[in-house]
Coordinates of C-alpha atoms in Angstrom, one line a residue:
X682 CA -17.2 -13.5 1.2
X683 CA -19.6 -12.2 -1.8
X684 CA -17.1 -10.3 -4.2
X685 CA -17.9 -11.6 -8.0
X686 CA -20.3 -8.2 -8.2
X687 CA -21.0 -5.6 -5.7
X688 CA -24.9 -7.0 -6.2
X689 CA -23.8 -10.4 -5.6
X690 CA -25.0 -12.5 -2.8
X691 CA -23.9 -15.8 -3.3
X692 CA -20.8 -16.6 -2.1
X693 CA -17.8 -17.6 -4.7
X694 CA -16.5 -21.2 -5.8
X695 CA -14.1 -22.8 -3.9
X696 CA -11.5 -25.1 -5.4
X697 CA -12.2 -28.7 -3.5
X698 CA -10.0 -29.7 -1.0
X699 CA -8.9 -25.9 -0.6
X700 CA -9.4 -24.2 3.3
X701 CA -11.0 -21.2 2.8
X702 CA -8.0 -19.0 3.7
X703 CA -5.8 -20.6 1.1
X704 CA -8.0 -19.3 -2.1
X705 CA -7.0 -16.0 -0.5
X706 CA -4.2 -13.6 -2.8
X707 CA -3.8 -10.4 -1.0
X708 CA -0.9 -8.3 -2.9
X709 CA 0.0 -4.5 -3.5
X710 CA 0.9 -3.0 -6.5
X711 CA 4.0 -0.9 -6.2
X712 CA 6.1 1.6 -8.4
X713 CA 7.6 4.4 -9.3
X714 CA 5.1 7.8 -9.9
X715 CA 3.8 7.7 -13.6
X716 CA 5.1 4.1 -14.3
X717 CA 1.5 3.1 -14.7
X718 CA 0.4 1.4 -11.7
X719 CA -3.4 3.0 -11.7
X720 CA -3.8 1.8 -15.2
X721 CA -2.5 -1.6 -14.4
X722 CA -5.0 -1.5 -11.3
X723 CA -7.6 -0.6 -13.5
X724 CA -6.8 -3.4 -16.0
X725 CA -6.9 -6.3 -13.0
X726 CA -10.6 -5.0 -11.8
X727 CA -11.5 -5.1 -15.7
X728 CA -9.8 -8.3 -16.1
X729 CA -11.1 -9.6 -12.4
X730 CA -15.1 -8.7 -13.4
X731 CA -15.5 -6.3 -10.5
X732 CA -15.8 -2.9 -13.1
X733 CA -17.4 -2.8 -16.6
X734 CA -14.9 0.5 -17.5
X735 CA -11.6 0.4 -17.1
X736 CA -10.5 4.6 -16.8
X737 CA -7.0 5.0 -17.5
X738 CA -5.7 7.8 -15.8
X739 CA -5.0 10.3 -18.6
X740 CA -7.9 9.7 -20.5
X741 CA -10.4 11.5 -21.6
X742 CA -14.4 11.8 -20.4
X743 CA -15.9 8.9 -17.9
X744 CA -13.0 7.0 -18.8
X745 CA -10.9 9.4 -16.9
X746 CA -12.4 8.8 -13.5
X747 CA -10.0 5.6 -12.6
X748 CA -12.1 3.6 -10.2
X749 CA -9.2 3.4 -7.4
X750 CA -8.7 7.1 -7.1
X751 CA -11.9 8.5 -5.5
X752 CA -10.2 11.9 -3.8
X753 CA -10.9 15.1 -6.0
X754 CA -7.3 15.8 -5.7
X755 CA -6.5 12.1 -7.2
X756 CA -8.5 12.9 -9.8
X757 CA -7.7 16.4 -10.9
X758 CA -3.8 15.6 -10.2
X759 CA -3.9 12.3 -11.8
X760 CA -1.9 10.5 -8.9
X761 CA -2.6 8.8 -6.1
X762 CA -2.1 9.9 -2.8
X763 CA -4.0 7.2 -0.6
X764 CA -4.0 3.8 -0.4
X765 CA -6.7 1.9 -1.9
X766 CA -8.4 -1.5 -1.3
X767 CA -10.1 -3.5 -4.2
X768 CA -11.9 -6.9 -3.5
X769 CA -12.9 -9.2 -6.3
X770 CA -13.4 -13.2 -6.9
X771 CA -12.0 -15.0 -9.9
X772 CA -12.1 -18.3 -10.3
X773 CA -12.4 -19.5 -7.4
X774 CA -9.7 -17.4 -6.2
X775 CA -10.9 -14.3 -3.7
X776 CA -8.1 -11.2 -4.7
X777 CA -7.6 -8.7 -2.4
X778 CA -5.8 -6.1 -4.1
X779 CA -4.5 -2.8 -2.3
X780 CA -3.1 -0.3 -4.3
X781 CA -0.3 2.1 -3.2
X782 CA 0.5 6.0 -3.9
X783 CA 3.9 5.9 -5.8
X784 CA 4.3 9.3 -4.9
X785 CA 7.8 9.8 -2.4
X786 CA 5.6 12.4 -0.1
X787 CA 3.3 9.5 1.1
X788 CA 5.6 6.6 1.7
X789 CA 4.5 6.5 5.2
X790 CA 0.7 5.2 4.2
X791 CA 2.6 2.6 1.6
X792 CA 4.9 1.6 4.2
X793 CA 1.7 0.7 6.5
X794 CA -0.3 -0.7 3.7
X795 CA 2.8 -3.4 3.0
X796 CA 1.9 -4.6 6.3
X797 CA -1.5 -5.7 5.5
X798 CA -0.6 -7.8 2.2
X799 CA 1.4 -11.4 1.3
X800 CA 2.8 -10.7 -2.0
X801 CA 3.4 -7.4 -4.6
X802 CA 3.8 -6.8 -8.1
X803 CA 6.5 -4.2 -8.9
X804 CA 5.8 -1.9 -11.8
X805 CA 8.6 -0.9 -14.1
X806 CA 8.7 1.5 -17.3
X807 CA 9.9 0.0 -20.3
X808 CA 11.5 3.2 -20.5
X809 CA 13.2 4.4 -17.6
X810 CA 13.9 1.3 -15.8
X811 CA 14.4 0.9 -11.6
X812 CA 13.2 4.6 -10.8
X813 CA 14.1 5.8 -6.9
X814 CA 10.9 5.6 -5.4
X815 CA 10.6 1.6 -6.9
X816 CA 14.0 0.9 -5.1
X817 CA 13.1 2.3 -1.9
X818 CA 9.5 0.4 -2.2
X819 CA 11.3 -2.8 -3.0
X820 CA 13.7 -2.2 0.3
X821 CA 10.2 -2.1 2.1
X822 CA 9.1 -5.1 0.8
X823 CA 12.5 -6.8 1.3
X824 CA 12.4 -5.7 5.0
X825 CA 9.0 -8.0 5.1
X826 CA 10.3 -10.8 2.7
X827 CA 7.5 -9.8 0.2
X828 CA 7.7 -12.1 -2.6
X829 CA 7.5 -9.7 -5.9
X830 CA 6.2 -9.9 -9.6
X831 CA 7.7 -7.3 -11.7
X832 CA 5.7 -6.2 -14.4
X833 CA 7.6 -4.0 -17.1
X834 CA 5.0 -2.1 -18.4
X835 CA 4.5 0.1 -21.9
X836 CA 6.3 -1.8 -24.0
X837 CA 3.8 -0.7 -26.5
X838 CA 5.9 2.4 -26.7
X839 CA 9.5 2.7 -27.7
X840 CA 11.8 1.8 -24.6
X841 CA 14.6 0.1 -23.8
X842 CA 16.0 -2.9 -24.3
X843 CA 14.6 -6.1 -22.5
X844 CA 17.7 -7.7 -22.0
X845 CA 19.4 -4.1 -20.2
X846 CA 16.4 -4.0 -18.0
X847 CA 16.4 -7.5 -16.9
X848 CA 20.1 -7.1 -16.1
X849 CA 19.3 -3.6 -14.2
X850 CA 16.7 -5.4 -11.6
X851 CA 19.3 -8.3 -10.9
X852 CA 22.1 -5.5 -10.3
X853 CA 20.6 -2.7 -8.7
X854 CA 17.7 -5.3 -6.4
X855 CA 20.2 -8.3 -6.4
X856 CA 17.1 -10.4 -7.5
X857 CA 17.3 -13.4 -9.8
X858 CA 15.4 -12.5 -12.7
X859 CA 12.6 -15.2 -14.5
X860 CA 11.5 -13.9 -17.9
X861 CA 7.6 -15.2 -18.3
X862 CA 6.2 -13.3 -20.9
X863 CA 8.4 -11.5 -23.8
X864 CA 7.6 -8.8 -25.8
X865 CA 7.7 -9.2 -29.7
X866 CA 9.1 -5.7 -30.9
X867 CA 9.0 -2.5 -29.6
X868 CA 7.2 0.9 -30.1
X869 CA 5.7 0.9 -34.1
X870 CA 7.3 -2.5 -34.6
X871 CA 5.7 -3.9 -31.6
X872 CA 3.3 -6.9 -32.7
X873 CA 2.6 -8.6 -29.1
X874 CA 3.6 -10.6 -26.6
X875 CA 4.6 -14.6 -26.1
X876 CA 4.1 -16.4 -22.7
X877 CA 7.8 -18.1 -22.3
X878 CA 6.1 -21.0 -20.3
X879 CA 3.1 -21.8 -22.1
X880 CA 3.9 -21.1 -25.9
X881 CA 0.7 -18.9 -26.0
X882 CA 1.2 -15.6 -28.2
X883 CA -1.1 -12.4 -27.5
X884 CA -1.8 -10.7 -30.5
X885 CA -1.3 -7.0 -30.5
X886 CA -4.1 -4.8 -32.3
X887 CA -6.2 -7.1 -31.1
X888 CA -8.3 -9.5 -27.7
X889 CA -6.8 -13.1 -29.8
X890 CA -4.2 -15.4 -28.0
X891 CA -3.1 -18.2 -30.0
X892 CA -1.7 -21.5 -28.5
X893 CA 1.6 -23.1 -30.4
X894 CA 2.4 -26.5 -29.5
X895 CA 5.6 -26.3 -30.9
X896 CA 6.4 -23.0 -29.5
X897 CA 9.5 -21.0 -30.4
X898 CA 9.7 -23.3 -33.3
X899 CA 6.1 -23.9 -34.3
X900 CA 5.6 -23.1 -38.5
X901 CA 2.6 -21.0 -37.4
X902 CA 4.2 -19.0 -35.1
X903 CA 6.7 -17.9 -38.0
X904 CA 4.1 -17.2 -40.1
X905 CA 2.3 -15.1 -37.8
X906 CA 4.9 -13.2 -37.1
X907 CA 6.5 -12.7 -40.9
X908 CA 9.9 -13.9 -41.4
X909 CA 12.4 -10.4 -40.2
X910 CA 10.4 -10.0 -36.5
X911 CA 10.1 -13.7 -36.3
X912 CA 13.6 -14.1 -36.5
X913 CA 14.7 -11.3 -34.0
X914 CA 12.2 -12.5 -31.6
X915 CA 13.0 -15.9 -31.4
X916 CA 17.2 -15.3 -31.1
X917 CA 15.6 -12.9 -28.1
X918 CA 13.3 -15.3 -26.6
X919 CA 15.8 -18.6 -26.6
X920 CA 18.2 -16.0 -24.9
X921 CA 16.0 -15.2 -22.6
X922 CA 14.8 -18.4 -21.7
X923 CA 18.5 -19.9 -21.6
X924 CA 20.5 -16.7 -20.0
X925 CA 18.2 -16.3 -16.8
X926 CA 17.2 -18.2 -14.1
X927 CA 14.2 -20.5 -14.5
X928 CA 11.0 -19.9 -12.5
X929 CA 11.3 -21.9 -8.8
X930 CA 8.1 -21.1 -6.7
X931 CA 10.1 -21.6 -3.5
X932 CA 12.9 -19.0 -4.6
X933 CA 10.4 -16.7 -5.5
X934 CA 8.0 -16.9 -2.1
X935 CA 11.2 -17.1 -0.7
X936 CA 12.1 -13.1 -2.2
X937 CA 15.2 -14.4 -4.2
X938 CA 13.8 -14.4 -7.5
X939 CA 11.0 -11.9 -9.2
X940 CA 9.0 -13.3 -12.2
X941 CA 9.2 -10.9 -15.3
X942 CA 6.2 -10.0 -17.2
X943 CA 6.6 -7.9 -19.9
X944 CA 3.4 -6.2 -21.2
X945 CA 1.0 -2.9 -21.6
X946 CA -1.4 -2.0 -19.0
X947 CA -2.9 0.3 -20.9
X948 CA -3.6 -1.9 -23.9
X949 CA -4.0 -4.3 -22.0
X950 CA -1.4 -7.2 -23.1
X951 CA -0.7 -10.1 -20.4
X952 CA -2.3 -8.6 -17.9
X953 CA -4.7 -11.6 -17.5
X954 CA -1.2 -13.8 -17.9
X955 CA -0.2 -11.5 -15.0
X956 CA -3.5 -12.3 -12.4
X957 CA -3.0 -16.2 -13.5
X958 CA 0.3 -16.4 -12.0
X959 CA -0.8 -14.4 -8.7
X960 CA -3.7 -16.8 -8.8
X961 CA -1.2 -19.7 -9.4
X962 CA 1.6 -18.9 -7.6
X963 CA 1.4 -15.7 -5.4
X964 CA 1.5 -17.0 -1.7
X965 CA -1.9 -17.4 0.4
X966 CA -2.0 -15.7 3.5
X967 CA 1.3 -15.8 5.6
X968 CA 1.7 -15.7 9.7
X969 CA 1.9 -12.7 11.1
X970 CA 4.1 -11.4 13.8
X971 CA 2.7 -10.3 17.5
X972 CA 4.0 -9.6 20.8
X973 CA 2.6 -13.4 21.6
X974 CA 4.6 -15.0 18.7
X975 CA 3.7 -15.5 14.8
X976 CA -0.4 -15.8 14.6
X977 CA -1.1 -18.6 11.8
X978 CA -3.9 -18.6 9.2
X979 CA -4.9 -21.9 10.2
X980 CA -5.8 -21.0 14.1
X981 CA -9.1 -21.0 15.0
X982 CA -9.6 -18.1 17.0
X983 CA -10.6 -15.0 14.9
X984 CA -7.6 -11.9 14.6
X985 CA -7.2 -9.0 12.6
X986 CA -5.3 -5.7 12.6
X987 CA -6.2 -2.0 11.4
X988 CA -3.6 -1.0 8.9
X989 CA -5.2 1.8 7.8
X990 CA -7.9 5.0 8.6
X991 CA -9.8 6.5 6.3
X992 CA -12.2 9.2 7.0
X993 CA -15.2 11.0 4.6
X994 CA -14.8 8.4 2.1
X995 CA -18.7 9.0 2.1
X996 CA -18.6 13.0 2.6
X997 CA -22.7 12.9 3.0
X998 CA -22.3 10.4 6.1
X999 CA -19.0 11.9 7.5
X1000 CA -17.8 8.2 8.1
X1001 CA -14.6 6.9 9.2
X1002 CA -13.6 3.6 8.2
X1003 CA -11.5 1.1 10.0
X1004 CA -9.5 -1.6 7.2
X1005 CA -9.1 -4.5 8.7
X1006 CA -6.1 -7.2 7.6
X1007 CA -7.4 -10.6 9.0
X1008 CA -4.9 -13.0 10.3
X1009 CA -6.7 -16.0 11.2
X1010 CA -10.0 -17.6 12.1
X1011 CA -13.3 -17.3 10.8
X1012 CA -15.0 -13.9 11.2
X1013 CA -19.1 -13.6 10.4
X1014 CA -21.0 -10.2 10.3
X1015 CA -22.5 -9.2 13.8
X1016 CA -19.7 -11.0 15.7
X1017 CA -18.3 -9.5 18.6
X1018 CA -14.3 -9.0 18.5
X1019 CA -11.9 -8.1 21.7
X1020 CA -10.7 -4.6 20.8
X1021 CA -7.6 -4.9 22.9
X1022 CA -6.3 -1.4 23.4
X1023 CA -9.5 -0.5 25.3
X1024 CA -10.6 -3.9 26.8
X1025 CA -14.0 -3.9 25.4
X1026 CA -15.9 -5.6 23.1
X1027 CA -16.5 -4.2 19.8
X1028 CA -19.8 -5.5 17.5
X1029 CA -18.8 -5.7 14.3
X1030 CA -22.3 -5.2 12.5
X1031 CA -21.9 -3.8 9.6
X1032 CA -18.5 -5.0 7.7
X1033 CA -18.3 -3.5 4.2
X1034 CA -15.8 -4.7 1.4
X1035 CA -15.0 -2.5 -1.2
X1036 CA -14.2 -1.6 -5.3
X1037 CA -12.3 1.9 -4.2
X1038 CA -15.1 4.0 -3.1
X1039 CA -17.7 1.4 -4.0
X1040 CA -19.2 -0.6 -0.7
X1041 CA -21.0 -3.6 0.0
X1042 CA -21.9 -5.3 2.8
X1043 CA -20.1 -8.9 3.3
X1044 CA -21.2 -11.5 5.7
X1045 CA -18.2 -13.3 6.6
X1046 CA -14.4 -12.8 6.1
X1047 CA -11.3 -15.4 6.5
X1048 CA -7.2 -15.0 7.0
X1049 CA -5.8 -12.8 4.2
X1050 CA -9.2 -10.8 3.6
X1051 CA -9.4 -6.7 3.9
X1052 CA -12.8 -5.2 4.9
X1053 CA -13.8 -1.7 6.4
X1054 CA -15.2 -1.0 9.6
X1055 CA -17.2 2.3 10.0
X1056 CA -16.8 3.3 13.2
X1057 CA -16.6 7.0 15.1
X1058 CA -13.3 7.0 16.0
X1059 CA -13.0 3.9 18.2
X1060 CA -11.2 1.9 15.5
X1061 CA -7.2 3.3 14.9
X1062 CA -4.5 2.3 13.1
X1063 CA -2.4 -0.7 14.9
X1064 CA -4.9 -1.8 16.9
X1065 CA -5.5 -5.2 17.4
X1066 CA -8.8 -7.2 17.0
X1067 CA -9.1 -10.5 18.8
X1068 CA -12.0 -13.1 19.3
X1069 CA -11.5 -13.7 23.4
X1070 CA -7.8 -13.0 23.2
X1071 CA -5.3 -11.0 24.8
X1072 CA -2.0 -10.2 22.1
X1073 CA -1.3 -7.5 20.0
X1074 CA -0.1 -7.4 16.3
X1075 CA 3.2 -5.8 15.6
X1076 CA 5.4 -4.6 12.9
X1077 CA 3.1 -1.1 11.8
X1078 CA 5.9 2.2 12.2
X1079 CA 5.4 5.9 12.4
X1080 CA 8.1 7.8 10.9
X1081 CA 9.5 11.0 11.9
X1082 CA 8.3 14.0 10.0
X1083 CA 10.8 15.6 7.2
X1084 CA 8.9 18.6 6.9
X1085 CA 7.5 20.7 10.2
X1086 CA 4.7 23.8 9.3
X1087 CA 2.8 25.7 11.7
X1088 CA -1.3 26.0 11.0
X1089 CA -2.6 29.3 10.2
X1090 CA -6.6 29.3 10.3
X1091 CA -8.0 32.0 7.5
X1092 CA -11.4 32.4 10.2
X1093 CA -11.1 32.1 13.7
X1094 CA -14.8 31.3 13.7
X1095 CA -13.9 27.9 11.6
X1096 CA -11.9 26.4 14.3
X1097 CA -13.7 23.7 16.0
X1098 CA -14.0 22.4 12.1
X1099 CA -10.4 22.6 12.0
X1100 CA -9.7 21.5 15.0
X1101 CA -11.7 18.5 14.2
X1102 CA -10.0 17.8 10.6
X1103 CA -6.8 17.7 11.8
X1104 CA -7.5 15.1 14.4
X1105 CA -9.1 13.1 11.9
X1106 CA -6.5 13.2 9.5
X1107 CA -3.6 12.9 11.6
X1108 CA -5.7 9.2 13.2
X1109 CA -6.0 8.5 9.6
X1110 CA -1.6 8.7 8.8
X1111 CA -2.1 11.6 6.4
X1112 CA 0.4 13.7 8.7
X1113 CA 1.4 13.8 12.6
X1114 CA 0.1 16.5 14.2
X1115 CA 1.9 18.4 17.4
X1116 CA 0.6 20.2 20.5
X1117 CA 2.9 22.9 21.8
X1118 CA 3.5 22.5 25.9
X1119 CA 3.2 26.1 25.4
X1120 CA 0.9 28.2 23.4
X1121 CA -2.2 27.1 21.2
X1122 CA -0.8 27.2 17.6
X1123 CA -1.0 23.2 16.6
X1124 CA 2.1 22.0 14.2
X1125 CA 1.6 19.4 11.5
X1126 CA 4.5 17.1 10.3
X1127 CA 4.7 15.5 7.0
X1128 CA 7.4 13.5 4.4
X1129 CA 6.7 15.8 2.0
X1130 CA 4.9 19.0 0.6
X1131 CA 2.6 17.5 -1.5
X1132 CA 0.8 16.1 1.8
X1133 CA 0.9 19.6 3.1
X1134 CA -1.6 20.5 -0.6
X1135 CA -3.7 18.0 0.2
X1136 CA -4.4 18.1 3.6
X1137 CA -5.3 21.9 3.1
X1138 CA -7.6 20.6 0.2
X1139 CA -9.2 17.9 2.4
X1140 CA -9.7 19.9 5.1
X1141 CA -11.1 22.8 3.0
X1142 CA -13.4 20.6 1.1
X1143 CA -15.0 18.1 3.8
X1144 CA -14.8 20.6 6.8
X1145 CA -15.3 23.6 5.2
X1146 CA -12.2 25.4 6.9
X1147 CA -9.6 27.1 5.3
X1148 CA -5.6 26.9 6.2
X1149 CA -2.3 27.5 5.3
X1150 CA 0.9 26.8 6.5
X1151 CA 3.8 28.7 7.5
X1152 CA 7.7 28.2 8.3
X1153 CA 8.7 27.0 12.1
X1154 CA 12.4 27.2 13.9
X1155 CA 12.4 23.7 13.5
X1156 CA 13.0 21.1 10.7
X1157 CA 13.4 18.0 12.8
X1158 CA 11.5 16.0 15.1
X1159 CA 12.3 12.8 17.5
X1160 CA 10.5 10.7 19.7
X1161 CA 11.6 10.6 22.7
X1162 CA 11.8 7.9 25.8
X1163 CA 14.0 6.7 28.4
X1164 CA 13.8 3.5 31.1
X1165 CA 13.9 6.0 33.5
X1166 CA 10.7 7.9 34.0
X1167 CA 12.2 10.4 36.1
X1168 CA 14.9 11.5 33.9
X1169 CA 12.4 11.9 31.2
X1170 CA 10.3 13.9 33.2
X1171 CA 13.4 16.1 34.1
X1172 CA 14.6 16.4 30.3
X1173 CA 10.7 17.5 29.2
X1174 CA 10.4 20.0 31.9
X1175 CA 14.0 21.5 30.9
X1176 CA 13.0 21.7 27.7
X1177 CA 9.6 23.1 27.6
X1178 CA 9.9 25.2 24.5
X1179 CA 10.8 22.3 22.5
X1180 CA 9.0 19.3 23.4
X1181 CA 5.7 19.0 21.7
X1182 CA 2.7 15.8 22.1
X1183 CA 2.0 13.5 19.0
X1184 CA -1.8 12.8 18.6
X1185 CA -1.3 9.7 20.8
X1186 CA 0.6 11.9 23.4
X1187 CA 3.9 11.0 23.0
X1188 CA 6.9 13.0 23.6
X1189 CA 8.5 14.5 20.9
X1190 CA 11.8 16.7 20.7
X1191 CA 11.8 19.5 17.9
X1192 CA 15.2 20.9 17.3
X1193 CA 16.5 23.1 14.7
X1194 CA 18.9 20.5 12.7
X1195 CA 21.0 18.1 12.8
X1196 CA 23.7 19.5 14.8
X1197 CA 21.3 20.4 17.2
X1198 CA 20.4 16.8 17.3
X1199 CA 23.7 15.5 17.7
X1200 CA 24.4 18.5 20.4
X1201 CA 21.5 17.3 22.4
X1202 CA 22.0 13.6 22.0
X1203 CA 25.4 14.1 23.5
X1204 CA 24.0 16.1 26.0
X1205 CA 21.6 13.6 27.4
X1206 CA 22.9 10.1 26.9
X1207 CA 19.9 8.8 28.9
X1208 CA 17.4 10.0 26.6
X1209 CA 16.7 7.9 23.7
X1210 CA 15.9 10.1 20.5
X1211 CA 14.1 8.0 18.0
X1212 CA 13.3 8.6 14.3
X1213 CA 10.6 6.1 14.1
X1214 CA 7.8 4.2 16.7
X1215 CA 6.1 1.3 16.6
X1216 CA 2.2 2.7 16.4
X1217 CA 1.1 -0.1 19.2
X1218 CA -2.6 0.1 20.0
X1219 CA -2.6 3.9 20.2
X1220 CA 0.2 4.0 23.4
X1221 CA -0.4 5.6 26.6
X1222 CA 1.9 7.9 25.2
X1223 CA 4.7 8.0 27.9
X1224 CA 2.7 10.2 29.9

């Protein structure tokens, strides 16, 4: 799979020996809002050779425009709100790198994206520490047994100290913590950063890394540093390297122990010391689960499973693109793949890879490798893609809705084009969309407000209708199902007024609150009411 350059045809070195799969490193990049994970993103592509510019996100001119957010929205707001998949090569080693929102409102999309990938690296600010959002990320990725590198960024700038932080992740994740790289001073005394495990030092001010054989102790190093930071650096760093755990590859593949990286994104210290351990040590592409059992990297047969929808990444073509996670096998451009939730065959002609909204066309793909599909709406998310076989990837949820508007259209005449975005937005996970039994007025759900802004701004700017949103008699909604089909049936057509269809036309309950739910639960023991669904091949939705 070409991914040195987008203009690159030739495809990358392979260490000898190595299976293709195995030189595979998909991860995501996790963290807290504002802890810096679009700069970090940024830094890896820089670092990786697939962009010339890294853009940080607050600065100024064409550095602004970070590469990974491509949405007007993520680029006026300065966060990002989708999910975004970056392919580059490096060594011999083919990176897939998918980078989350950190905002709370779009948790749902990060959930689904933490499907697709083997490993993460956890973002921290030197400053404020674990942050709410990172814990309920990490919980995600402990669900999964997601191995995770935590990267403490901005320690550039005054923050706290290491030693608190280190102690915070082992108490508040109950992870063993492996101190890697160390930071030599803090803020205005801050002079750079020293790998633990190789004695290399990484000069701050400027691109030099200097290697001392006789590490903490090395005469060089000392007078490098100048006698007062020398001395508080190396009291922190044999601390360190003696009061925490030691690296063990097992433990941390296994999720029992994060590796702790200590650096600046934006200036760009041990970043690359960063991408050599996930090069190193990151796991290659794990089994995944299905309905059949786990499907194994090392199988023949090609599978793969759509994670995610995008649509209008290209406004000028109105595409919709398909990204596929590959589990196994050996897939080649212009193959034809089982899609299983129809039954028919789908060709597979032009598979794109990408550097955010960048595209190129790639000619073959292997286990742990992310392409897009562009397809017209055959392609959505869970289903399953199988060369000749009949099994279905599991493990992608739908979550219920937190927050439940009704859509207001500002011209009648603009409904079709309405009509049209909310289908393609709800198939693409930006919200869940409702049909009323009753009535015409549709009703979105989302986790939080933010996705209501920028659904109205997506669907204003790339189909040219305008919305807004108003209050509904109901703030809580519950798939519902029930092993008999008769009693379900019963229960819907008692309740007319408050059962609504998902886009996939499932049953769903809307009730005021939670006592309501609880009233009704009681009610109807033979009813299940469930906050979350397994998004399987698009369901026959119950009907």
């Amino acid at each position: 799979m070409p991914m040195s350059t987008l203009a690159s045809d030739a495809a990358p070195a392979r260490p000898v020996g190595r299976r293709p799969y195995e030189t595979r490193r998909t991860f995501a990049i996790i963290s807290h809002p504002d802890a810096g994970k679009t700069t970090l993103t940024e830094k890896l592509l820089l670092s990786g050779g697939a962009i010339e510019m890294a853009g940080a996100v607050r600065s100024k001119g064409n550095g602004r425009r970070a590469k990974s957010d491509w949405m007007d929205i993520e680029k006026n707001r300065g966060i990002s709100v989708t999910s975004s998949v970056m392919t580059f090569e490096k060594e011999g080693i083919n990176f897939n790198l998918l980078d989350t929102p950190g905002h709370s409102d779009f948790s749902e999309d990060t959930y689904r994206t933490l499907t697709a990938v083997d490993s993460a690296i956890m973002v921290i600010d030197a400053a404020k520490g674990i942050e709410a959002q990172t814990k309920k990320l990490f919980e995600i990725c402990r669900l999964r047994d997601i191995p995770i590198i935590t990267f403490v960024n901005k320690v550039d700038r005054e923050g706290r100290d290491p030693f608190e932080l280190l102690d915070e992740i082992e108490a508040e994740l109950a992870l063993s913590v492996a101190p890697m790289v160390w930071p030599v001073g803090q803020g205005g005394l801050f002079k750079g950063c020293y790998d633990l495990t190789k004695n290399d030092f990484l000069f701050a001010g400027s691109d030099r890394t200097q290697h001392y054989a006789g590490g903490l102790d090395d005469p060089a190093l000392k007078a490098a540093l100048g006698e007062s930071a020398y001395a508080g650096f190396r009291d922190a760093a044999e601390l360190a390297a003696e009061g925490y755990a030691d690296f063990d590859p097992e433990a941390y593949r296994q999720g029992h122990l994060t590796p702790v990286v200590f650096g600046s994104a934006l200036q760009n210290f041990a970043v690359d010391r960063l991408m050599d351990f996930i090069a190193e040590h990151a796991p290659e592409p794990r089994p995944q689960p299905s309905d059949k059992g786990p499907v194994d990297p090392s199988e023949d047969k090609v599978s793969g499973f759509v994670f995610k929808v995008q649509a209008n990444m290209d406004p000028k073509h109105r595409d919709r693109v398909a990204f596929v996670r590959f589990c196994s096998g050996h897939f080649k451009r212009g193959m034809k793949l089982d899609h299983v939730r129809s039954g028919k065959a789908l060709a597979v002609s032009n598979p794109i890879y990408f550097v955010a909204q960048e595209r190129a066309l790639t000619e073959e793909a292997y286990a742990g490798d992310v392409i897009g599909i562009p397809n017209h709406g055959t392609l959505q998310v869970g289903d399953t893609l199988t060369e000749g076989e009949n099994f279905r990837f599991t493990g992608l949820p739908a979550f219920a809705p937190e927050v439940l508007r009704r859509v207001r259209l500002e011209d009648s005449m603009k409904l079709k084009q309405m009509r049209r975005g909310l289908e393609d937005l709800a198939q693409e996970g930006l919200v869940q969309v409702f049909r009323p039994t009753i009535g015409s007025d549709w009703i979105v759900g989302v986790v939080g407000p933010l996705q209501l802004d920028v659904l109205a701004s997506r669907i204003a700017g790339e189909y040219k209708a305008d919305v807004t949103f108003e209050p509904v008699q109901y703030n809580v909604a519950r798939w519902i199902r029930s092993d008999s089909e008769q009693k379900l049936k019963d229960f819907i057509r008692e309740n007319t007024m408050n059962v609504v269809r998902d886009r996939d036309g499932w049953p769903v309950y809307l009730c005021k609150d939670d006592w309501d739910l609880r009233y009704i639960t009681g009610k109807h023991k033979d009813i299940a009411f469930d906050a979350t669904r397994e998004i399987v091949q698009g369901g026959d939705g119950g009907k």
